[in-house]
CSV table of C-alpha atoms in Angstrom, one decimal:
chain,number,residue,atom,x,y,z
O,278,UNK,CA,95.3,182.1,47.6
O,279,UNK,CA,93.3,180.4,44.8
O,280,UNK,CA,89.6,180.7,44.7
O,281,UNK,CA,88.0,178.5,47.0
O,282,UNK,CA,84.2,178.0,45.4
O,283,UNK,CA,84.3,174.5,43.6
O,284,UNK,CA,80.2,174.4,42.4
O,285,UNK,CA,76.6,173.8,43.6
O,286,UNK,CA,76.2,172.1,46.3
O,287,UNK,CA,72.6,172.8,46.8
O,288,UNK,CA,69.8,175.5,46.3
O,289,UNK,CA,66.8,176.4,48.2
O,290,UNK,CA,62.9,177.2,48.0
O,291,UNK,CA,61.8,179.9,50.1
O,292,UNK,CA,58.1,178.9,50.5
O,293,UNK,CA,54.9,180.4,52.4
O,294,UNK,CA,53.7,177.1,53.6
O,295,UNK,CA,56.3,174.7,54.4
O,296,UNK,CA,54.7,171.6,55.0
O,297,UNK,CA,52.5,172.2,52.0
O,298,UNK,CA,54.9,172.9,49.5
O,299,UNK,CA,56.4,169.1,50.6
O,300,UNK,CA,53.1,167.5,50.4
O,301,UNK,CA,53.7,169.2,46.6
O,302,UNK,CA,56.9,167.5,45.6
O,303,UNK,CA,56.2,164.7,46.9
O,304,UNK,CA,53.5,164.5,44.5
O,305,UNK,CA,56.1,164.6,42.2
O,306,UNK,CA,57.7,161.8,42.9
O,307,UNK,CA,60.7,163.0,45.3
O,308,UNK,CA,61.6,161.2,48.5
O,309,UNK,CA,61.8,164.0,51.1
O,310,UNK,CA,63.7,163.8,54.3
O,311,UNK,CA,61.9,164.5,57.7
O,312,UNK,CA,61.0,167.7,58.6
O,313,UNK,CA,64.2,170.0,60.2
O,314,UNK,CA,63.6,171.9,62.9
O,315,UNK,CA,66.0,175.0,63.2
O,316,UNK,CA,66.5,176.9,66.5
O,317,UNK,CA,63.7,178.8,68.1
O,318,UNK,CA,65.3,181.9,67.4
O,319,UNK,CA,65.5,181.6,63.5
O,320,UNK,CA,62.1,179.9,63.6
O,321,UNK,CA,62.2,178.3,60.4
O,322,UNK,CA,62.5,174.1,59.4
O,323,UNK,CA,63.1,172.7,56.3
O,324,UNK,CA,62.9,169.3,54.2
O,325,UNK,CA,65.6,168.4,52.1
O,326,UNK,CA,65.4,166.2,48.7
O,327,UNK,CA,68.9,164.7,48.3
O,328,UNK,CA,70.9,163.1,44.9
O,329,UNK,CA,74.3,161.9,45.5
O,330,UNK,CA,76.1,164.7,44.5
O,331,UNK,CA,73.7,167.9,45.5
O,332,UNK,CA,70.5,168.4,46.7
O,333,UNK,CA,67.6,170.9,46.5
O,334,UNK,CA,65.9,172.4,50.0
O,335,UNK,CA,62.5,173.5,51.1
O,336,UNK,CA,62.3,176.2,53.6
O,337,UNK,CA,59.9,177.9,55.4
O,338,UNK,CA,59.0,180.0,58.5
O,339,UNK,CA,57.0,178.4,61.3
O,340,UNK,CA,57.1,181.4,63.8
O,341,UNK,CA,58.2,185.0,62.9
O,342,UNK,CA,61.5,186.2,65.1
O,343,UNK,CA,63.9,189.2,64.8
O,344,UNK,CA,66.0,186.9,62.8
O,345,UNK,CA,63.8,185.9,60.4
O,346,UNK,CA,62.4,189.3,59.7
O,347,UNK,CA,64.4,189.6,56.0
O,348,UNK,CA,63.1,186.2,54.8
O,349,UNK,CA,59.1,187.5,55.5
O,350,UNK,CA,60.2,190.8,54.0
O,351,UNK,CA,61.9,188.3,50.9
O,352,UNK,CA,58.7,186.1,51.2
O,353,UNK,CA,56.1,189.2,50.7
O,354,UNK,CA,57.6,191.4,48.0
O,355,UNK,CA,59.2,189.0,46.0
O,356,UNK,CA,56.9,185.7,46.3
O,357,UNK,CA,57.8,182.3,47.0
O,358,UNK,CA,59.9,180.2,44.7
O,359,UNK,CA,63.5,179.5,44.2
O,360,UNK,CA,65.4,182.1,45.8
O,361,UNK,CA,69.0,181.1,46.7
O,362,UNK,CA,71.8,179.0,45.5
O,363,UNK,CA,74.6,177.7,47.7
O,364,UNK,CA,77.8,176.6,46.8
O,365,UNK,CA,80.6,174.0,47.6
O,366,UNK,CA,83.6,175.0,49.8
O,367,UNK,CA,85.8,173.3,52.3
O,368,UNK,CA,86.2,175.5,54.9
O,369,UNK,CA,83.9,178.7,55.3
O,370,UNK,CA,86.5,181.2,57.3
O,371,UNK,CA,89.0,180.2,55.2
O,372,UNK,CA,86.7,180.6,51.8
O,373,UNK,CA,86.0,184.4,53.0
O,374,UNK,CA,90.0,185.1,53.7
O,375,UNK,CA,90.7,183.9,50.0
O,376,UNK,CA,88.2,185.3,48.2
O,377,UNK,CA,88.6,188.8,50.0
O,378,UNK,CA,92.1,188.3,48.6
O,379,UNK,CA,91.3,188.1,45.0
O,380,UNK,CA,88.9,191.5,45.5
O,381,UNK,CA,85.5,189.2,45.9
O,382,UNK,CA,83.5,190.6,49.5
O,383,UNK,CA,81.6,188.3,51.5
O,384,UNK,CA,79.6,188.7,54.5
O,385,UNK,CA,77.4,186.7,57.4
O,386,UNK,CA,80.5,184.5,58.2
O,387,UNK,CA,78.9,181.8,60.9
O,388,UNK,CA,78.1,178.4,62.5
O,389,UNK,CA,74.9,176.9,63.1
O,390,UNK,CA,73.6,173.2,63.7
O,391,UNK,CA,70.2,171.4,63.5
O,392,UNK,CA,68.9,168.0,65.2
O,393,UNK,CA,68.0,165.1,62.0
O,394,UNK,CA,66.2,162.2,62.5
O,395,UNK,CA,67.9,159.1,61.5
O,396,UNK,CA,66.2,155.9,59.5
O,397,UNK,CA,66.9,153.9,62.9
O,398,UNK,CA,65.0,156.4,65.0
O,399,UNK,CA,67.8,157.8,67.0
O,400,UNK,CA,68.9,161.6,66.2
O,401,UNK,CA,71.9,163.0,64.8
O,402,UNK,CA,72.9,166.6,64.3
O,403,UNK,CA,73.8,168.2,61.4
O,404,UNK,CA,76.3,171.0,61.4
O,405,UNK,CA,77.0,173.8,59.1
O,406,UNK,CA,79.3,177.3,58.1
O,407,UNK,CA,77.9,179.4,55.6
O,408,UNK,CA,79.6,182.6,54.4
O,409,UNK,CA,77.7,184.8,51.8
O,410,UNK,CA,78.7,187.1,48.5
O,411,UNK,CA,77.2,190.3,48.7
O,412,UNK,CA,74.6,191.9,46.6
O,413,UNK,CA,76.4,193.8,45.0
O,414,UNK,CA,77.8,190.6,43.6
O,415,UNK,CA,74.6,188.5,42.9
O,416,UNK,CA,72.6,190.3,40.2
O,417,UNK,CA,69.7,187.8,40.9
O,418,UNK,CA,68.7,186.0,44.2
O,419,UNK,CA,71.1,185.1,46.6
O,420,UNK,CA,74.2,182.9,46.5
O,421,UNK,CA,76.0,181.3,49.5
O,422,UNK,CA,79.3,179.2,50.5
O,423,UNK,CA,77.9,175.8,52.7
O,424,UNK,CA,80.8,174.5,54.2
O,425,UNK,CA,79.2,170.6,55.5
O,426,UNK,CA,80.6,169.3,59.0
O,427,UNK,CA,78.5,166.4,59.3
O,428,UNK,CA,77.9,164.5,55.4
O,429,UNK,CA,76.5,161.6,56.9
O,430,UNK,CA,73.3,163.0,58.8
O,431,UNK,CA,72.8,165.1,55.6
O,432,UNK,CA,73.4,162.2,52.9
O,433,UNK,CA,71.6,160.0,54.2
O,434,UNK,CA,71.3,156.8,51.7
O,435,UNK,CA,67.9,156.0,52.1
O,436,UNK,CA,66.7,159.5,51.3
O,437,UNK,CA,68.7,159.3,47.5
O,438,UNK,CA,65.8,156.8,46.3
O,439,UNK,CA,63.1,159.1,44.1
O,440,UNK,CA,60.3,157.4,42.7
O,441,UNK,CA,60.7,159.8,40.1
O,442,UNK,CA,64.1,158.1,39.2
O,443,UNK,CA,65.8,161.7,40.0
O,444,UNK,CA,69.5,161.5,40.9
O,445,UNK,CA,71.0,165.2,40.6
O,446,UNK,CA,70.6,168.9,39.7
O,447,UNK,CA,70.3,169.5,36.1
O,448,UNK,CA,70.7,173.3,36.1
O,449,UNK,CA,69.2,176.1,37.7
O,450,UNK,CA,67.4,179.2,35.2
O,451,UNK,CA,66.4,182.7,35.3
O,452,UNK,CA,64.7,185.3,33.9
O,453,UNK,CA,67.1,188.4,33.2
O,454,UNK,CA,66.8,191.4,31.4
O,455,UNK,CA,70.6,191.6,30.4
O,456,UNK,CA,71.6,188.3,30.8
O,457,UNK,CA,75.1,188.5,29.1
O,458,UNK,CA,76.1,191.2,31.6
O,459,UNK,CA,74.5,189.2,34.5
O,460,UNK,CA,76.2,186.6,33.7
O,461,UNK,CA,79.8,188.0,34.1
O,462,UNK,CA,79.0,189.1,37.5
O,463,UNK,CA,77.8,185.7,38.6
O,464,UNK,CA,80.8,184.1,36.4
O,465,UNK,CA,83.2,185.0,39.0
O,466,UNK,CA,81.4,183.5,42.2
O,467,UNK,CA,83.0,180.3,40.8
O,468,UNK,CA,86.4,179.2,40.4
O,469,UNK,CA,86.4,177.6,37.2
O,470,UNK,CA,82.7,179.8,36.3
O,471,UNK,CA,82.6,180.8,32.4
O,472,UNK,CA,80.1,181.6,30.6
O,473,UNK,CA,78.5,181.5,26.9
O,474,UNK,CA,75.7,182.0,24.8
O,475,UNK,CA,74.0,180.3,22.1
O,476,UNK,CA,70.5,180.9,20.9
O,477,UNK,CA,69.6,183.0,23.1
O,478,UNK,CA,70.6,181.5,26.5
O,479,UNK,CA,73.8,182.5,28.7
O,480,UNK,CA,75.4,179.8,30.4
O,481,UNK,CA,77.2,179.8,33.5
O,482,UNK,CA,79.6,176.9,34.1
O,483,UNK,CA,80.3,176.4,37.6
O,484,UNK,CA,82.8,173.8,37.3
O,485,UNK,CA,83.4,169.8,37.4
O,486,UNK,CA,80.2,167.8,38.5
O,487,UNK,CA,78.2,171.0,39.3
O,488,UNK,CA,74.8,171.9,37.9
O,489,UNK,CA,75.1,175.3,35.4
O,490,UNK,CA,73.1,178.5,35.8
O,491,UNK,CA,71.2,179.2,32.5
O,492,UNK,CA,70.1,183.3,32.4
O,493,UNK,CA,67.5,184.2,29.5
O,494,UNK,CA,65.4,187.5,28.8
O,495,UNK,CA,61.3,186.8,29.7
O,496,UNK,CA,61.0,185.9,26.3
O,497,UNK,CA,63.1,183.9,25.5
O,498,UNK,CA,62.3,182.1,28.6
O,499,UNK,CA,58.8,181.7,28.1
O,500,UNK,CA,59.8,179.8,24.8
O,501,UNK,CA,61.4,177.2,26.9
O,502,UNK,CA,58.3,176.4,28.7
O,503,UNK,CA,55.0,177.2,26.8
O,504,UNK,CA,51.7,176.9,28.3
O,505,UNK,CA,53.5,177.6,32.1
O,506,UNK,CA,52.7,180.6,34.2
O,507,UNK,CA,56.1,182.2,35.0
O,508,UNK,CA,54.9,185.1,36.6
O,509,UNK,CA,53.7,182.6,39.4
O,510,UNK,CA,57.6,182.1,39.9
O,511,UNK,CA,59.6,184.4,42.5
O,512,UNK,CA,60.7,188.2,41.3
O,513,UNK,CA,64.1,188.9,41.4
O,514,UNK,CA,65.8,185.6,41.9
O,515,UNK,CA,65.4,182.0,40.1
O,516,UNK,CA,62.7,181.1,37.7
O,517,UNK,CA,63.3,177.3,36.9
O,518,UNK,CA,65.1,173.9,38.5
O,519,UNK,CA,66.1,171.4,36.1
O,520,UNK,CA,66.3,167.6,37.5
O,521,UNK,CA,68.3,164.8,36.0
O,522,UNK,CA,66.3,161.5,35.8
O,523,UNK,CA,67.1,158.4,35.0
O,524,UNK,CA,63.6,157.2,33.3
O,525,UNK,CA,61.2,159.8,32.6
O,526,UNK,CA,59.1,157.3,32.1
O,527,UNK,CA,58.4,157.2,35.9
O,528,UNK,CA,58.4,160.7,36.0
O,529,UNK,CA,55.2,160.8,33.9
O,530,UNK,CA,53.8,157.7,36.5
O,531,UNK,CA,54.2,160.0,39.7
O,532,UNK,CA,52.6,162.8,37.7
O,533,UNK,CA,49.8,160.8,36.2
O,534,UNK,CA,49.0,159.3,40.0
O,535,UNK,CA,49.0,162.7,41.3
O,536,UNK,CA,46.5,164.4,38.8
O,537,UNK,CA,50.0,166.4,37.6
O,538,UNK,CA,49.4,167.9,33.4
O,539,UNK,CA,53.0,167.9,32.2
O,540,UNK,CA,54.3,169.6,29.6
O,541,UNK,CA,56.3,168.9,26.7
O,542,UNK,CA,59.7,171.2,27.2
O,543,UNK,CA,62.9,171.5,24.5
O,544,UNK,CA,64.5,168.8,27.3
O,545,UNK,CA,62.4,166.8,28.7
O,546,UNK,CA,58.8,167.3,31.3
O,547,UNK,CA,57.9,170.4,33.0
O,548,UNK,CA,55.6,171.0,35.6
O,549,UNK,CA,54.3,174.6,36.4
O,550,UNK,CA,55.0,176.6,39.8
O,551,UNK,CA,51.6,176.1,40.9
O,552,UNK,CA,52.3,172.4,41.3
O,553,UNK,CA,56.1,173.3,43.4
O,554,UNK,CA,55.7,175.7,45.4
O,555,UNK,CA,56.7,178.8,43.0
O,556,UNK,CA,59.3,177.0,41.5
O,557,UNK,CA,58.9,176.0,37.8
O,558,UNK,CA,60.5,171.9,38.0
O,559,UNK,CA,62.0,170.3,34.6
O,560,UNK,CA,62.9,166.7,34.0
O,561,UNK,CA,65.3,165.9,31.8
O,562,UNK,CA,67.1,162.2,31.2
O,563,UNK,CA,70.7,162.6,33.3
């Protein structure tokens, strides 16, 4: 079988107050969806913030259950930020059977489903297989297959309209302390993943129309963004989301509004993680 993993499809905030942190980016200039309620025994919700081709979540924990026990545990030693990436398959079962096959383990093969609100105020339900890699695999955070059931309650039209003029994942960054070997591990989550390095940052292609993970050492990170507090950012997993725009312009608009200081980054804006939930946020023109 060939490998089944085509890209990002999406990547998630794990954050301590859920409703806050969307208060937070919508001060940024995102459109958010409403507010997801997950079953009663995971006792989490979420809000998504969609682009055409991906889209980043915000999740949180509204009551503690047995099953959300390793996301509190996540949430209190290694802070809230951006802690997981998930990426594009067809099928999940079938995903897990052909990566086992080229020597890649995966675990936490399942189905799950949530109720959405639709724009003409009747409900749909969105529907869902995720399979995971293993740690042993994912040097930083955690990365997940998403196979989608149901597109059209997730990508919903009205909900790709930003104020901010965003329109897709522009990369996804982290701190590492060997980023060249950390990168080879992560290379192969991907079927077309490569990676190289030039002045200091390790890239991760993860194929065709499909944001790249960028790995640097503290330093060299901290270049990247000077002024911003990275150790405000979650431990362990990833430091920075980079956004494709089409006008910063507006970007700076929403910010100025909001009483938001940008600063001035190699690419484009960034705000801190104070302002996103401990999640650094870059703009850059698409």
């Amino acid at each position: 079988m060939s490998h089944p993993v085509k890209g990002i499809d999406h990547c998630f905030a794990l954050v301590n107050d859920l409703d806050a942190a969307a208060a937070q980016y919508a001060a940024l200039g995102f459109t958010l969806s409403p507010r997801g309620l997950h079953s009663a025994t995971k006792g989490t919700a979420n809000y998504t913030i969609m682009f055409p081709q991906d889209y980043f979540e915000l999740l949180g924990i509204l009551n503690p259950t047995e099953l959300n026990a390793s996301r509190r545990s996540t949430l209190a030693t290694m802070g809230q930020g951006l802690h997981a990436i998930a990426c594009r398959i067809d099928n999940a079962e079938a995903a897990a059977e052909a990566l086992a096959e080229i020597g890649i383990a995966t675990q936490g093969l399942g189905s799950f489903s949530r109720p959405v609100p639709l724009p003409d105020g009747s409900e749909g339900t969105a529907a869902f297989s995720t399979v995971s890699f293993t740690p042993d695999d994912t040097p930083l955070g955690m990365v997940f297959m998403c196979q989608h059931k149901t597109r059209d309650t997730v990508w919903i039209p009205e909900l790709l309209d930003h104020a901010n003029t965003a329109c897709g994942l522009g990369a996804v960054l982290a701190i590492s302390e060997t980023p060249e070997a950390d990168a080879l591990r992560f290379q192969r989550l991907w079927a077309e993943g490569s990676v190289s390095t030039e002045d200091g940052l390790t890239t991760i292609a993860t194929g065709p129309n499909s944001a790249p993970l960028i790995l640097a050492t503290p330093a060299r990170m901290a270049t990247l963004y000077p002024g911003l507090d990275l150790s405000a950012t979650t431990k362990g997993a990833f430091t920075a989301l980079r956004v494709k725009v089409r006008d910063l312009e507006a970007v700076k608009k929403c910010l100025s509004s909001a009483g938001i200081d940008a600063s001035e980054s190699a690419s484009g804006l960034a705000v801190g993680p104070e302002f996103a939930a401990g999640v650094l946020v870059e703009f850059v023109h698409e």
